[in-house]
Amino acid sequence: MPKTRGISRVLLLFALLSALVLPSLLMPIEVKAATPIITAIETPSIDRTWEDVSVLYQDTYLNSSMVEDEVENILDSVPELVDVIGQSYEGRDILSIRLTNEDAPQQKAKTLVVAHHHGREKVTVNTAIYFMLWLVNGYGEDPEITEYLDTEEIYVIPTLNPDALNYIYNYSDHWLRKNLRPYDDDGDGQIDEDPYEDVNDDGYVTQYEVWTKGPGDQLNYQYAYYEGIDNDGDGEVNEDWIGHTDLNRNYDSFWSFDQGSSPDPLSQVFKGTTPFSEPETQVFRDFALQHRFGMAYSLHTGINATYFPTNSVGNWEEGALYTLIWDDYETILPPNFNYYLDYSAVANSPARPAVLSGSWDNWMYSERDCLAPITFEIFNNATSEAEELYYISEENSTHVIMTWNGIYEYFSPDEPYIEALWEELIPSFEYLLEQTPRISVNLQGSSIQNNQVHTSIIATCLSPRIETIDNIEVQLLDGTVLDWIPPVESDTSLSSEVQLEFASVVEGENATIRVGNEFAGYHRFVISFVAGIALDPLVIGGITIALVAVVIVVVYLIRRSK
């Protein structure tokens, strides 16, 4: 009996304590806020449904219509890739092709290849086409190419100078460098009436160099002229030739310096009447103003070289970065590729030329914040100056006329070697994609206070060389910035707390955010505000009374059983 009374007293004491303590334990539940659950929006790779795409025009150079055919061929296999961004002087389309996983709608890290500023550098067009085919054919087959297309927007402009491309194709004028704006070179009131011409129809416009003989038959260079006829009957040949502005001297950076450019319309490096005077460079400017590129290539030929932006005294704009990239190129480009540059891979070298006035790379760096806009000279053919291509065609006692037909292969290889050149360059295009400053983002841990969500961002820059440039921002989809963390260095992770304040937080609803910037792209997340456990005070009181009643019943039954 005493034992029973002890048990009863314990139960009664428990009931009384529960009545006092339980309400205080349950009351915080009543005011507990919605719990934020953050989930990344993942976009899977596209299921590959297409066969490998081949070039339509194998081992041949292209005109603008053939370029459009090649692009259309890619588009038919992988839709929604092509945009027309503007027209040339003669009204031809200038195409921009965007290659990316279209199922991932958020903006991704962007990179760019623009080819063919200069008409005679026509193999750059073929290289751009092969680059696109390499991406399309590698997607779903090569894990790295698949990842690049899933996480990057890759823009390709296969020709910025389609008028010159057509003219060279139709008239075999492989000397043509500039665009086709008409100009009265000889001031006779007629325009472009006496151009270079392939008179003997051998596929080349021949250059003739006139030399005088000095003592001991020493030759002294006098001038050069080119194959053609006197079209306007003025007794002169080729005095009003085709071509006006060097597009790679027409950009608005250091334009007035005349360093490597000229104000003379007859010069091969004529810079134009004003910055962006030409429709082709205007088209590129308007396109570039819509995008942010951390790294980009402009393809050229005539030398093997990788040029970086320089300032007015010849120093690299980003000395430390360009030194690292230069060292990388030493391992991925063919041996001695940069031999002709004649300077070592140091941050600042006195042998480096000063700024190139009005050039694409300086404008991209200074006006578009592109850290590494590289002028990529992809082909040089020293054998084009071989003796059999440069020979004496006429000679007398006072003069020698030397003939040269090597211009055709000086800026572009023989047609059977077009694809081989591309295959040699593949590692450098892989490098471009690798260096594009993509990021990976994780949001870890979350809590809420009032309308403010607290979480941690872990952002990693996946580029081994190029940082994210701008701050990493947390934004609403309309661009409203909620918080930010500093730029992330290349090949580095950064962890930081952020506080995201919303106008209101409604239990059971979601908010979509994006994290990133225009250089590195964005990752999207959904914040779900899960309803907390809220108990009414009457419910709490009812639970307390029920608990006390249960204890009293148990005590009563124990006593009765004894």
Coordinates of C-alpha atoms in Angstrom, one line a residue:
M1 CA 0.0 0.0 0.0
P2 CA 2.7 2.6 0.8
K3 CA 4.3 1.7 -2.5
T4 CA 1.1 2.4 -4.4
R5 CA 0.7 5.7 -2.6
G6 CA 4.3 6.6 -3.7
I7 CA 3.5 5.9 -7.3
S8 CA 0.3 7.9 -7.2
R9 CA 2.1 10.8 -5.7
V10 CA 4.8 10.7 -8.4
L11 CA 2.1 10.6 -11.1
L12 CA 0.2 13.5 -9.5
L13 CA 3.4 15.5 -9.2
F14 CA 4.2 14.8 -12.9
A15 CA 0.7 16.0 -13.9
L16 CA 1.1 19.2 -12.0
L17 CA 4.6 19.9 -13.4
S18 CA 3.3 19.1 -16.9
A19 CA 0.5 21.6 -16.5
L20 CA 3.0 24.2 -15.6
V21 CA 5.9 23.4 -18.0
L22 CA 4.2 22.0 -21.1
P23 CA 2.5 25.4 -22.2
S24 CA 5.9 27.1 -22.0
L25 CA 7.4 24.3 -24.2
L26 CA 4.7 24.5 -26.8
M27 CA 4.2 28.3 -27.0
P28 CA 7.4 28.8 -29.2
I29 CA 5.9 26.5 -31.8
E30 CA 3.1 28.8 -32.1
V31 CA 5.3 31.7 -33.4
K32 CA 7.8 29.6 -35.4
A33 CA 8.4 31.1 -38.9
A34 CA 8.2 29.3 -42.3
T35 CA 11.3 27.2 -42.9
P36 CA 13.3 28.1 -46.1
I37 CA 14.3 25.1 -48.2
I38 CA 16.7 25.9 -51.1
T39 CA 16.8 23.7 -54.1
A40 CA 19.0 24.1 -57.2
I41 CA 17.3 24.0 -60.6
E42 CA 19.3 21.5 -62.6
T43 CA 19.1 21.3 -66.4
P44 CA 20.0 17.9 -67.9
S45 CA 22.0 17.5 -71.1
I46 CA 20.0 17.2 -74.3
D47 CA 19.4 13.7 -75.6
R48 CA 21.4 13.6 -78.8
T49 CA 19.2 12.7 -81.8
W50 CA 21.4 13.8 -84.7
E51 CA 24.1 12.1 -86.7
D52 CA 27.5 13.7 -87.2
V53 CA 27.4 16.7 -89.5
S54 CA 29.9 17.1 -92.3
V55 CA 31.0 20.2 -94.2
L56 CA 29.2 20.6 -97.5
Y57 CA 32.2 22.1 -99.3
Q58 CA 35.1 19.9 -98.6
D59 CA 38.6 21.2 -99.3
T60 CA 37.6 24.5 -100.8
Y61 CA 37.3 28.1 -99.9
L62 CA 33.9 29.7 -99.6
N63 CA 31.9 32.7 -100.7
S64 CA 29.2 34.3 -98.5
S65 CA 26.4 32.1 -99.9
M66 CA 28.4 28.9 -99.2
V67 CA 29.0 30.1 -95.7
E68 CA 25.2 30.5 -95.3
D69 CA 24.8 27.0 -96.7
E70 CA 27.2 25.6 -94.1
V71 CA 25.4 27.4 -91.3
E72 CA 22.0 26.2 -92.5
N73 CA 23.4 22.7 -92.7
I74 CA 24.2 22.9 -89.0
L75 CA 20.9 24.5 -88.2
D76 CA 18.9 21.7 -89.8
S77 CA 20.6 19.2 -87.5
V78 CA 20.6 21.3 -84.3
P79 CA 17.9 24.0 -84.5
E80 CA 17.7 27.4 -82.8
L81 CA 21.4 28.3 -83.1
V82 CA 21.6 31.1 -85.7
D83 CA 21.0 34.9 -85.5
V84 CA 21.5 37.4 -88.2
I85 CA 23.1 40.4 -86.4
G86 CA 23.4 42.8 -89.3
Q87 CA 24.5 43.5 -92.9
S88 CA 27.7 44.4 -94.7
Y89 CA 28.2 47.5 -96.9
E90 CA 26.7 45.6 -99.8
G91 CA 23.8 44.3 -97.8
R92 CA 25.0 40.7 -97.1
D93 CA 24.0 39.1 -93.9
I94 CA 26.6 38.9 -91.1
L95 CA 25.7 35.8 -89.1
S96 CA 26.2 35.1 -85.4
I97 CA 25.8 31.5 -84.4
R98 CA 25.1 30.7 -80.7
L99 CA 25.8 27.1 -79.7
T100 CA 24.5 26.1 -76.3
N101 CA 22.1 23.7 -74.5
E102 CA 18.9 25.5 -75.3
D103 CA 17.0 23.6 -72.6
A104 CA 18.9 25.6 -70.0
P105 CA 17.2 29.1 -70.3
Q106 CA 19.4 31.0 -67.9
Q107 CA 22.2 33.1 -69.2
K108 CA 25.5 31.1 -69.1
A109 CA 29.1 32.1 -69.3
K110 CA 29.9 33.4 -72.8
T111 CA 32.8 33.1 -75.2
L112 CA 33.3 34.3 -78.7
V113 CA 35.1 33.5 -82.0
V114 CA 35.0 36.2 -84.7
A115 CA 36.6 35.4 -88.0
H116 CA 37.6 37.2 -91.2
H117 CA 38.1 40.9 -90.5
H118 CA 40.4 40.9 -93.5
G119 CA 39.2 39.6 -96.9
R120 CA 42.3 37.7 -98.0
E121 CA 42.5 35.7 -94.7
K122 CA 39.8 33.4 -95.9
V123 CA 40.9 30.2 -94.1
T124 CA 39.7 31.8 -90.9
V125 CA 36.1 31.3 -92.3
N126 CA 36.7 27.6 -92.8
T127 CA 38.2 27.3 -89.3
A128 CA 35.2 28.9 -87.7
I129 CA 32.9 26.4 -89.6
Y130 CA 35.0 23.5 -88.5
F131 CA 34.9 24.8 -84.9
M132 CA 31.1 24.7 -85.0
L133 CA 31.0 21.2 -86.5
W134 CA 33.4 20.0 -83.8
L135 CA 31.1 21.3 -81.1
V136 CA 27.9 19.9 -82.6
N137 CA 29.5 16.5 -83.4
G138 CA 31.1 16.2 -80.0
Y139 CA 28.0 16.9 -78.0
G140 CA 26.7 13.8 -76.3
E141 CA 29.8 11.9 -77.4
D142 CA 32.7 13.8 -75.7
P143 CA 32.0 14.6 -72.0
E144 CA 34.0 17.8 -72.0
I145 CA 32.4 19.2 -75.1
T146 CA 29.0 18.3 -73.7
E147 CA 29.8 20.1 -70.4
Y148 CA 31.0 23.2 -72.3
L149 CA 27.8 23.4 -74.3
D150 CA 25.7 22.8 -71.2
T151 CA 27.4 25.5 -69.2
E152 CA 28.5 28.1 -71.9
E153 CA 27.1 30.2 -74.7
I154 CA 29.5 29.9 -77.5
Y155 CA 29.2 32.6 -80.2
V156 CA 30.7 32.3 -83.6
I157 CA 30.8 35.0 -86.4
P158 CA 32.2 33.1 -89.4
T159 CA 32.8 36.2 -91.5
L160 CA 32.7 39.9 -90.6
N161 CA 33.7 40.9 -94.1
P162 CA 31.4 38.8 -96.5
D163 CA 31.7 41.4 -99.3
A164 CA 35.5 40.9 -99.6
L165 CA 35.0 37.1 -99.3
N166 CA 32.7 37.2 -102.3
Y167 CA 35.0 39.5 -104.3
I168 CA 38.0 37.3 -103.8
Y169 CA 36.0 34.2 -104.7
N170 CA 34.7 35.7 -107.9
Y171 CA 37.8 37.7 -109.1
S172 CA 40.8 35.9 -107.7
D173 CA 42.1 39.1 -106.0
H174 CA 43.9 37.4 -103.1
W175 CA 45.4 40.8 -102.2
L176 CA 42.2 42.3 -101.0
R177 CA 42.4 43.1 -97.2
K178 CA 39.8 45.9 -96.6
N179 CA 36.1 46.2 -96.9
L180 CA 34.3 47.1 -100.2
R181 CA 33.1 50.6 -99.5
P182 CA 33.7 52.4 -102.9
Y183 CA 36.4 55.1 -103.1
D184 CA 37.8 57.1 -106.0
D185 CA 41.5 56.3 -105.5
D186 CA 42.7 58.3 -108.5
G187 CA 40.4 61.3 -108.2
D188 CA 39.0 61.0 -111.7
G189 CA 35.3 61.1 -110.6
Q190 CA 34.9 57.4 -111.2
I191 CA 34.8 54.7 -108.5
D192 CA 36.7 51.4 -108.4
E193 CA 36.9 51.4 -112.2
D194 CA 40.5 50.1 -112.5
P195 CA 41.1 47.3 -110.1
Y196 CA 43.5 44.4 -110.0
E197 CA 42.5 41.7 -112.5
D198 CA 43.5 38.1 -113.2
V199 CA 44.2 38.8 -116.9
N200 CA 45.6 35.4 -117.7
D201 CA 42.9 33.6 -115.8
D202 CA 45.3 31.4 -113.8
G203 CA 43.5 32.0 -110.5
Y204 CA 46.0 34.6 -109.1
V205 CA 46.6 38.3 -109.4
T206 CA 50.3 38.5 -110.0
Q207 CA 52.5 41.0 -108.4
Y208 CA 55.3 42.6 -110.4
E209 CA 58.2 44.3 -108.6
V210 CA 60.4 46.8 -110.5
W211 CA 64.1 46.9 -109.5
T212 CA 66.9 49.0 -111.0
K213 CA 70.4 47.6 -111.5
G214 CA 73.2 49.4 -109.7
P215 CA 77.0 48.9 -109.7
G216 CA 77.9 45.3 -109.8
D217 CA 74.3 44.5 -110.8
Q218 CA 73.1 45.3 -107.3
L219 CA 69.3 45.5 -107.3
N220 CA 67.4 48.5 -105.8
Y221 CA 63.7 48.2 -105.3
Q222 CA 61.6 50.9 -107.0
Y223 CA 57.8 50.0 -106.9
A224 CA 55.3 47.2 -107.4
Y225 CA 52.3 46.9 -109.7
Y226 CA 49.8 44.2 -110.2
E227 CA 48.2 42.2 -113.0
G228 CA 45.4 44.1 -114.7
I229 CA 44.4 46.3 -117.7
D230 CA 43.9 49.9 -118.3
N231 CA 40.1 49.9 -117.9
D232 CA 39.5 53.6 -118.0
G233 CA 42.0 54.4 -120.8
D234 CA 44.1 56.9 -118.9
G235 CA 47.3 55.1 -119.6
E236 CA 47.6 53.7 -116.0
V237 CA 46.8 50.2 -114.7
N238 CA 45.2 49.4 -111.3
E239 CA 45.2 53.0 -110.1
D240 CA 41.6 52.7 -108.8
W241 CA 41.4 49.4 -107.0
I242 CA 38.9 47.7 -104.7
G243 CA 38.9 48.2 -100.9
H244 CA 38.5 51.1 -98.5
T245 CA 38.7 50.6 -94.7
D246 CA 40.8 48.1 -92.7
L247 CA 38.1 46.8 -90.3
N248 CA 40.7 46.0 -87.7
R249 CA 41.7 49.6 -87.5
N250 CA 38.1 51.0 -87.3
Y251 CA 37.3 50.5 -83.6
D252 CA 37.1 53.3 -81.1
S253 CA 40.2 52.6 -78.9
F254 CA 43.3 54.6 -79.5
W255 CA 41.8 55.3 -83.0
S256 CA 43.5 58.7 -83.3
F257 CA 47.0 57.4 -82.4
D258 CA 47.8 56.2 -85.9
Q259 CA 50.0 53.5 -84.5
G260 CA 49.9 50.7 -87.0
S261 CA 47.1 52.4 -88.9
S262 CA 46.9 55.3 -91.4
P263 CA 44.6 58.2 -92.2
D264 CA 45.4 57.7 -95.9
P265 CA 42.5 56.0 -97.8
L266 CA 45.1 54.4 -100.2
S267 CA 46.9 52.7 -97.3
Q268 CA 46.2 49.0 -96.6
V269 CA 45.7 49.9 -93.0
F270 CA 43.4 52.9 -93.5
K271 CA 41.5 53.4 -90.3
G272 CA 38.3 54.8 -91.8
T273 CA 36.9 58.4 -91.7
T274 CA 35.7 58.0 -88.1
P275 CA 35.6 55.2 -85.5
F276 CA 33.0 52.7 -86.4
S277 CA 32.5 54.4 -89.8
E278 CA 31.9 51.0 -91.4
P279 CA 28.6 49.0 -91.3
E280 CA 30.6 45.8 -90.5
T281 CA 32.3 47.2 -87.4
Q282 CA 29.0 48.9 -86.4
V283 CA 27.3 45.5 -86.5
F284 CA 30.0 44.0 -84.3
R285 CA 29.9 46.9 -81.9
D286 CA 26.1 46.6 -81.5
F287 CA 26.4 42.8 -81.0
A288 CA 29.2 43.1 -78.5
L289 CA 27.3 45.7 -76.4
Q290 CA 24.7 43.0 -75.7
H291 CA 27.2 40.5 -74.3
R292 CA 30.0 40.2 -71.8
F293 CA 32.9 37.9 -72.7
G294 CA 35.8 37.0 -70.4
M295 CA 37.9 35.6 -73.2
A296 CA 37.5 35.8 -77.0
Y297 CA 39.4 35.0 -80.3
S298 CA 39.6 37.1 -83.4
L299 CA 41.0 34.9 -86.2
H300 CA 43.6 36.2 -88.6
T301 CA 46.4 34.9 -90.8
G302 CA 49.7 36.1 -92.3
I303 CA 51.8 35.0 -89.3
N304 CA 51.6 32.5 -86.5
A305 CA 51.0 34.5 -83.3
T306 CA 48.9 35.2 -80.3
Y307 CA 48.6 38.9 -79.7
F308 CA 47.3 40.4 -76.4
P309 CA 46.0 44.0 -75.9
T310 CA 48.8 46.4 -75.1
N311 CA 48.7 49.9 -73.7
S312 CA 50.1 53.1 -75.3
V313 CA 53.7 52.2 -74.3
G314 CA 53.6 48.6 -75.4
N315 CA 53.0 46.9 -72.1
W316 CA 50.5 44.1 -71.8
E317 CA 47.2 45.3 -70.2
E318 CA 47.1 42.2 -68.0
G319 CA 50.8 41.3 -67.6
A320 CA 50.5 38.5 -65.0
L321 CA 47.5 36.9 -66.7
Y322 CA 48.9 37.1 -70.2
T323 CA 52.2 35.6 -69.1
L324 CA 50.3 32.6 -67.7
I325 CA 48.3 32.2 -70.9
W326 CA 51.5 32.6 -73.0
D327 CA 53.1 29.8 -71.0
D328 CA 50.0 27.6 -71.6
Y329 CA 50.1 28.3 -75.3
E330 CA 53.7 27.1 -75.4
T331 CA 52.5 23.7 -74.5
I332 CA 49.3 23.4 -76.6
L333 CA 50.3 25.2 -79.9
P334 CA 52.7 23.8 -82.4
P335 CA 56.4 24.3 -81.7
N336 CA 57.7 27.9 -82.2
F337 CA 54.2 29.1 -83.0
N338 CA 54.9 32.6 -81.6
Y339 CA 58.5 32.7 -82.9
Y340 CA 57.9 35.8 -85.1
L341 CA 56.7 37.9 -82.2
D342 CA 60.3 38.0 -81.0
Y343 CA 59.7 38.7 -77.3
S344 CA 59.8 36.5 -74.3
A345 CA 56.9 35.6 -72.1
V346 CA 57.4 38.2 -69.4
A347 CA 54.8 40.7 -68.1
N348 CA 56.4 43.7 -69.9
S349 CA 58.9 43.4 -72.7
P350 CA 60.6 46.3 -74.5
A351 CA 60.4 44.3 -77.8
R352 CA 56.6 44.2 -77.7
P353 CA 55.0 46.7 -80.2
A354 CA 53.0 49.6 -78.8
V355 CA 49.2 49.7 -78.9
L356 CA 47.6 49.0 -82.3
S357 CA 45.3 51.9 -83.1
G358 CA 41.6 51.2 -83.6
S359 CA 42.0 47.4 -83.2
W360 CA 39.4 44.9 -82.1
D361 CA 41.4 43.6 -79.1
N362 CA 42.0 47.0 -77.5
W363 CA 38.3 47.9 -77.9
M364 CA 37.2 44.6 -76.4
Y365 CA 39.5 45.1 -73.4
S366 CA 38.9 48.8 -72.7
E367 CA 35.2 49.1 -73.6
R368 CA 33.8 45.6 -73.0
D369 CA 36.0 44.5 -70.0
C370 CA 37.0 41.4 -71.8
L371 CA 40.1 40.3 -69.9
A372 CA 41.7 38.2 -72.7
P373 CA 40.6 39.3 -76.2
I374 CA 43.2 37.4 -78.2
T375 CA 44.1 38.2 -81.8
F376 CA 44.9 34.7 -83.0
E377 CA 47.0 34.6 -86.1
I378 CA 46.5 30.9 -87.2
F379 CA 48.5 30.5 -90.4
N380 CA 51.8 31.5 -92.0
N381 CA 53.3 30.0 -95.1
A382 CA 57.0 30.9 -95.5
T383 CA 57.3 28.6 -98.5
S384 CA 55.0 31.0 -100.5
E385 CA 58.1 33.1 -100.9
A386 CA 60.1 30.2 -102.4
E387 CA 62.3 30.9 -105.4
E388 CA 60.0 29.1 -107.9
L389 CA 57.2 31.5 -106.9
Y390 CA 59.4 34.6 -107.0
Y391 CA 61.4 34.9 -110.2
I392 CA 62.7 37.3 -112.9
S393 CA 60.1 37.6 -115.6
E394 CA 61.8 40.5 -117.6
E395 CA 65.4 41.9 -117.6
N396 CA 67.4 44.4 -119.5
S397 CA 70.6 46.3 -118.9
T398 CA 69.0 48.8 -116.4
H399 CA 66.0 47.1 -114.9
V400 CA 64.6 43.8 -113.6
I401 CA 61.0 42.9 -113.2
M402 CA 60.4 40.2 -110.5
T403 CA 57.1 38.3 -110.6
W404 CA 55.5 36.8 -107.5
N405 CA 52.5 34.5 -107.5
G406 CA 52.8 33.4 -103.8
I407 CA 50.0 35.6 -102.5
Y408 CA 47.4 32.8 -102.8
E409 CA 49.1 30.6 -100.3
Y410 CA 50.6 33.3 -98.1
F411 CA 47.4 34.0 -96.1
S412 CA 45.7 30.6 -96.6
P413 CA 47.0 27.1 -97.2
D414 CA 46.4 25.0 -100.3
E415 CA 42.8 23.8 -100.2
P416 CA 43.6 20.1 -99.3
Y417 CA 45.2 21.3 -96.1
I418 CA 42.3 23.4 -94.7
E419 CA 41.0 20.6 -92.5
A420 CA 44.5 19.6 -91.4
L421 CA 45.1 23.2 -90.2
W422 CA 41.9 23.0 -88.1
E423 CA 43.0 19.7 -86.5
E424 CA 46.3 21.3 -85.6
L425 CA 44.4 24.1 -83.8
I426 CA 41.8 22.1 -81.9
P427 CA 43.8 22.2 -78.5
S428 CA 43.8 26.0 -78.7
F429 CA 40.0 26.1 -79.1
E430 CA 39.5 23.7 -76.3
Y431 CA 41.6 26.1 -74.2
L432 CA 39.3 28.9 -75.1
L433 CA 36.3 27.0 -73.7
E434 CA 38.2 25.8 -70.7
Q435 CA 39.3 29.4 -69.8
T436 CA 35.8 30.9 -70.1
P437 CA 35.1 31.9 -66.5
R438 CA 32.2 29.6 -65.5
I439 CA 31.2 29.1 -61.9
S440 CA 29.7 26.4 -59.8
V441 CA 27.4 27.5 -57.0
N442 CA 26.1 25.8 -53.8
L443 CA 23.8 27.3 -51.2
Q444 CA 24.2 25.6 -47.9
G445 CA 22.2 26.0 -44.7
S446 CA 19.3 28.5 -44.4
S447 CA 17.2 30.2 -41.8
I448 CA 14.7 33.0 -41.7
Q449 CA 14.1 36.0 -39.6
N450 CA 11.1 38.2 -40.4
N451 CA 11.4 38.4 -44.2
Q452 CA 15.1 37.8 -44.4
V453 CA 16.6 34.5 -45.5
H454 CA 20.1 33.8 -44.3
T455 CA 22.3 31.3 -46.2
S456 CA 25.9 30.6 -47.2
I457 CA 27.1 30.7 -50.8
I458 CA 30.0 28.6 -52.0
A459 CA 31.1 29.8 -55.4
T460 CA 33.9 28.2 -57.4
C461 CA 35.5 29.7 -60.5
L462 CA 36.1 26.8 -63.0
S463 CA 38.5 28.8 -65.2
P464 CA 42.1 28.0 -64.4
R465 CA 43.2 31.5 -65.5
I466 CA 40.4 34.1 -65.7
E467 CA 38.5 35.3 -62.6
T468 CA 34.7 36.0 -62.6
I469 CA 35.6 39.7 -63.0
D470 CA 32.5 41.1 -61.4
N471 CA 30.8 40.5 -58.1
I472 CA 28.7 37.3 -57.8
E473 CA 25.2 38.6 -57.2
V474 CA 22.0 37.0 -55.8
Q475 CA 19.2 38.3 -57.9
L476 CA 15.5 37.9 -58.4
L477 CA 14.7 36.9 -62.0
D478 CA 13.8 40.5 -62.8
G479 CA 17.4 41.5 -62.0
T480 CA 16.8 43.0 -58.5
V481 CA 19.9 42.4 -56.5
L482 CA 19.3 40.9 -53.0
D483 CA 23.0 40.5 -52.0
W484 CA 26.4 39.8 -53.4
I485 CA 29.8 38.4 -52.7
P486 CA 33.2 39.6 -54.2
P487 CA 34.6 38.3 -57.5
V488 CA 36.0 34.8 -57.3
E489 CA 39.6 34.3 -58.4
S490 CA 40.5 31.8 -61.1
D491 CA 40.5 28.2 -59.9
T492 CA 39.4 29.2 -56.5
S493 CA 36.4 28.8 -54.2
L494 CA 34.9 31.5 -52.1
S495 CA 32.4 31.0 -49.2
S496 CA 30.4 33.8 -47.8
E497 CA 27.2 34.5 -45.8
V498 CA 24.4 36.4 -47.5
Q499 CA 21.1 37.9 -46.3
L500 CA 18.2 37.9 -48.8
E501 CA 15.4 40.2 -47.9
F502 CA 12.1 39.6 -49.6
A503 CA 9.1 42.0 -49.7
S504 CA 7.1 39.3 -48.0
V505 CA 7.3 35.6 -47.1
V506 CA 4.2 33.6 -47.6
E507 CA 4.1 30.0 -46.2
G508 CA 3.6 27.4 -48.9
E509 CA 4.9 29.7 -51.7
N510 CA 8.2 29.7 -53.6
A511 CA 10.7 32.4 -54.7
T512 CA 13.1 31.8 -57.6
I513 CA 16.6 33.4 -57.5
R514 CA 19.7 33.3 -59.7
V515 CA 23.3 33.5 -58.5
G516 CA 26.1 34.7 -60.8
N517 CA 27.0 37.5 -63.1
E518 CA 27.1 38.4 -66.8
F519 CA 30.6 37.1 -67.3
A520 CA 30.3 33.8 -65.4
G521 CA 26.6 33.0 -66.1
Y522 CA 23.9 32.3 -63.5
H523 CA 22.6 29.3 -61.5
R524 CA 19.0 29.2 -60.5
F525 CA 17.5 28.1 -57.2
V526 CA 14.1 27.8 -55.7
I527 CA 13.4 28.9 -52.1
S528 CA 10.4 27.0 -50.8
F529 CA 8.9 28.6 -47.7
V530 CA 7.6 25.5 -45.9
A531 CA 4.8 26.2 -43.3
G532 CA 6.0 26.0 -39.7
I533 CA 4.1 24.1 -36.9
A534 CA 1.7 26.7 -35.4
L535 CA -0.5 25.7 -32.4
D536 CA -3.4 27.7 -31.2
P537 CA -3.3 28.6 -27.4
L538 CA -6.6 26.7 -26.9
V539 CA -5.0 23.6 -28.4
I540 CA -2.1 24.0 -26.0
G541 CA -4.5 24.2 -23.1
G542 CA -6.5 21.2 -24.3
I543 CA -3.3 19.1 -24.5
T544 CA -2.3 20.1 -21.0
I545 CA -5.8 19.3 -19.5
A546 CA -5.9 16.0 -21.4
L547 CA -2.5 15.0 -20.0
V548 CA -3.5 15.9 -16.4
A549 CA -6.7 13.9 -16.9
V550 CA -4.8 10.9 -18.2
V551 CA -2.6 10.9 -15.1
I552 CA -5.5 11.2 -12.8
V553 CA -7.2 8.2 -14.4
V554 CA -4.0 6.2 -14.2
V555 CA -3.7 7.0 -10.5
Y556 CA -7.3 6.1 -9.9
L557 CA -7.0 2.7 -11.6
I558 CA -3.8 1.9 -9.7
R559 CA -5.5 2.6 -6.4
R560 CA -8.5 0.7 -7.3
S561 CA -6.6 -2.4 -8.4
K562 CA -5.0 -2.5 -4.9

